[in-house]
Amino acid sequence: MTTTKSDITEPLFVGLDSSTQGLKTVIIDAALNVTGEYGVNFDEDLPEFKTEGGVHHDEDGLTVTSPPLMWVKALDLLLRKMADDGFPFSRVAAISGSGQQHGSVWLNDKARNALQGLKAGSTLASQLRGIFSLKRSPIWMDSSTTAQCEDREMMLGGAQAVAELTGSRAYERFTGNQIAKIYQQDPRSYDTTEHIALVSSFMASLLIGDYAPIDTSDGSGMNLMSIRSKQWSSGALDCTAPGLAYRLGEIAASHELAGKVQGYFVEEFGFDPGCDVVVFSGDNPNSLAGLRLQHTGDIAISLGTSDTVFGSLAEPKPSADEGHIFVNPVDPDAYMAMICYKNGSLTREYVRDLCSVESWKEYGDLVDTSPVGNEGQIGFYIREPEITPTILNTGVHRFGGNGQEVDSFSEAAEARAVLEGQFLSMRIHGSKIGLAPATILATGGASVDPTVIRVMSDVFGVPVFVGESANSAALGAAYRAVHGWTCGKEGKFIPFADILATAPPFQKAADPDMDAHALYTAMLDRYAELENGIAG
Ligand code: 5FX
């Protein structure tokens, strides 16, 4: 780790987020106040790439890619917007960033020289358009690599063995399986590739003018890295493609410094030459930092189109059946776990529409007319094929208090069943991957609803806090910029909690009713049994 020195008196810290649909930035000061935000939308601001939602879907319905040059142009445009707004680049002490997880950027043997030799006076894109050995970067929405996943699990001793080694069973979107597919189907492109970056490490590479390392946290989303040794696993590399360790390069802890911003940004935009670039990471790890989940037992439940449950944990407990374990992005000795549900807010809205209510307020009042535990009635609302656990049969399954399947519930029971079912499922599947909440931070649209928060708090038996999640990945990257910069300055690892000491606390929204919690605990086995039955 390089020691840093900065003469900047009122430092600013920049968090960049290269997400699927756009490139955003959140800027904070040393007291962690947000002082500015800027954004570029790929479809609207860069229409020449003809993306929809930032991506291209192939006709096979499985292959999904994005043009990596678009990400370069987006950085040009974003910095230009900031310059036009008079942004004080010279005050930036450190930058870190976030990238959509799993996506990869394939660079040819001209890339390193081009990155190192950038000249002020013309755009990044005009100088870097020739550096890609693949003009279409595979991204996380791609699901075309089932054959490669099957091979990986067979060669490494099964799904659970892959999960134990890399943190997750083989998933189609994970980078190793994407690399294996490209090596098998397009060996020429693989041969002409000198370096394979993640979206996160690629964006950092632009800033430092060299290949930036992949961080251990985003590296955990590749099915290639041992989550325990935090090094590439030779077994996992061997069943992917030859010569891969060289192409992937270095791995670094997420708080380490990747380098200084290169001269191009100093001359072109007025950055301080001492401005540090802290290693970039994935969007989910950055959200963990942005939501300040620094202690074991700090869990966030994000209630969005898809629901996500994630949090910090001390010991990894990988499971082939659900979720992912990543190395923790703010504590190199800890881990984070994450599970995702496809049936989130659209499913809750579907159930609300089944009940004759006009608003979420009326829906909440209706839920309150059915007792906690719903008199043993349990419902499964599978509008979309579910991934946690895998339930491919869509439909609604309702079970009466005696365990018999029934055709309908009263409206009040229906309204309550979807909420209780979703949180019971999160409790069961979260615990299988080691998530044991001490507190929950609820984010996303439905987190403003007091009834939702009450059921969540009672099911888990812990207090629930509420917080902002808009731009949590970019904000997390800005926090990590402060963290990495401080560690660099001190020449040692500083706990992330020390960095966040001045951040305003989240607001408590519910304390659990422990009698209700006991009732939910008593329902867990029956819920799991019924769920097994419908999962088949
Ligand atoms: C996580 O595993 C995912 O695939 C997504 O959340 C992407 O990171 C979105 F960018």
mmCIF file of N, CA and C and ligand atoms in Angstrom, residues 18-20 99-102 140-141 173-174 218 221 282-285 308 324 326 338 340, ligand 1:
data_model
loop_
_atom_site.group_PDB
_atom_site.id
_atom_site.type_symbol
_atom_site.label_atom_id
_atom_site.label_comp_id
_atom_site.label_asym_id
_atom_site.label_seq_id
_atom_site.Cartn_x
_atom_site.Cartn_y
_atom_site.Cartn_z
ATOM 1 N N SER A 18 -20.803 3.002 -12.011
ATOM 2 C CA SER A 18 -21.050 2.599 -13.393
ATOM 3 C C SER A 18 -22.083 1.478 -13.354
ATOM 4 N N SER A 19 -23.352 1.854 -13.435
ATOM 5 C CA SER A 19 -24.416 0.860 -13.270
ATOM 6 C C SER A 19 -24.891 0.397 -14.646
ATOM 7 N N THR A 20 -25.917 -0.404 -14.671
ATOM 8 C CA THR A 20 -26.393 -0.948 -15.948
ATOM 9 C C THR A 20 -26.915 0.166 -16.845
ATOM 10 N N GLY A 99 -19.134 -0.779 -9.789
ATOM 11 C CA GLY A 99 -19.505 -1.230 -11.131
ATOM 12 C C GLY A 99 -20.571 -2.292 -11.011
ATOM 13 N N GLN A 100 -21.466 -2.367 -11.999
ATOM 14 C CA GLN A 100 -22.412 -3.480 -12.032
ATOM 15 C C GLN A 100 -21.578 -4.756 -11.904
ATOM 16 N N GLN A 101 -22.032 -5.683 -11.070
ATOM 17 C CA GLN A 101 -21.208 -6.872 -10.817
ATOM 18 C C GLN A 101 -21.223 -7.814 -12.024
ATOM 19 N N HIS A 102 -20.201 -8.607 -12.123
ATOM 20 C CA HIS A 102 -20.060 -9.750 -13.042
ATOM 21 C C HIS A 102 -19.670 -9.377 -14.481
ATOM 22 N N TRP A 140 -24.251 -8.786 -16.340
ATOM 23 C CA TRP A 140 -24.925 -9.652 -15.358
ATOM 24 C C TRP A 140 -26.282 -10.164 -15.820
ATOM 25 N N MET A 141 -26.907 -9.522 -16.822
ATOM 26 C CA MET A 141 -28.231 -9.978 -17.247
ATOM 27 C C MET A 141 -28.142 -11.164 -18.207
ATOM 28 N N ARG A 173 -24.506 -15.726 -14.823
ATOM 29 C CA ARG A 173 -23.970 -14.368 -15.007
ATOM 30 C C ARG A 173 -22.569 -14.187 -14.438
ATOM 31 N N PHE A 174 -22.091 -15.128 -13.629
ATOM 32 C CA PHE A 174 -20.784 -14.955 -12.987
ATOM 33 C C PHE A 174 -19.671 -15.007 -14.046
ATOM 34 N N ASP A 218 -15.747 -7.687 -5.271
ATOM 35 C CA ASP A 218 -16.308 -7.893 -6.612
ATOM 36 C C ASP A 218 -15.743 -9.189 -7.213
ATOM 37 N N GLY A 221 -17.664 -12.424 -7.164
ATOM 38 C CA GLY A 221 -18.798 -12.653 -8.066
ATOM 39 C C GLY A 221 -18.369 -13.253 -9.390
ATOM 40 N N GLY A 282 -17.885 -3.862 -6.601
ATOM 41 C CA GLY A 282 -19.183 -4.094 -7.243
ATOM 42 C C GLY A 282 -20.293 -3.257 -6.626
ATOM 43 N N ASP A 283 -21.433 -3.210 -7.302
ATOM 44 C CA ASP A 283 -22.517 -2.348 -6.813
ATOM 45 C C ASP A 283 -23.125 -2.861 -5.509
ATOM 46 N N ASN A 284 -23.264 -4.166 -5.368
ATOM 47 C CA ASN A 284 -23.845 -4.658 -4.113
ATOM 48 C C ASN A 284 -22.893 -4.447 -2.941
ATOM 49 N N PRO A 285 -21.609 -4.775 -3.084
ATOM 50 C CA PRO A 285 -20.672 -4.432 -2.005
ATOM 51 C C PRO A 285 -20.679 -2.938 -1.670
ATOM 52 N N THR A 308 -34.011 -7.682 -2.011
ATOM 53 C CA THR A 308 -32.661 -8.160 -1.723
ATOM 54 C C THR A 308 -32.438 -8.085 -0.223
ATOM 55 N N HIS A 324 -25.405 -15.651 -2.163
ATOM 56 C CA HIS A 324 -23.993 -15.466 -2.478
ATOM 57 C C HIS A 324 -23.246 -15.008 -1.243
ATOM 58 N N PHE A 326 -19.810 -12.944 -0.490
ATOM 59 C CA PHE A 326 -18.718 -12.131 -1.044
ATOM 60 C C PHE A 326 -17.789 -11.766 0.103
ATOM 61 N N MET A 338 -25.702 -12.289 0.528
ATOM 62 C CA MET A 338 -26.777 -11.612 -0.203
ATOM 63 C C MET A 338 -27.719 -12.651 -0.795
ATOM 64 N N CYS A 340 -31.414 -12.798 -3.197
ATOM 65 C CA CYS A 340 -32.312 -11.967 -4.027
ATOM 66 C C CYS A 340 -33.593 -12.746 -4.289
HETATM 67 C C1 5FX B 1 -25.820 -9.305 -8.350
HETATM 68 O O1 5FX B 1 -25.334 -10.614 -8.287
HETATM 69 C C2 5FX B 1 -26.314 -8.937 -9.670
HETATM 70 O O2 5FX B 1 -26.221 -9.659 -10.616
HETATM 71 C C3 5FX B 1 -26.904 -7.572 -9.858
HETATM 72 O O3 5FX B 1 -27.324 -7.037 -8.645
HETATM 73 C C4 5FX B 1 -25.895 -6.669 -10.505
HETATM 74 O O4 5FX B 1 -24.819 -6.466 -9.638
HETATM 75 C C5 5FX B 1 -26.558 -5.368 -10.895
HETATM 76 F F1 5FX B 1 -25.667 -4.517 -11.339
#
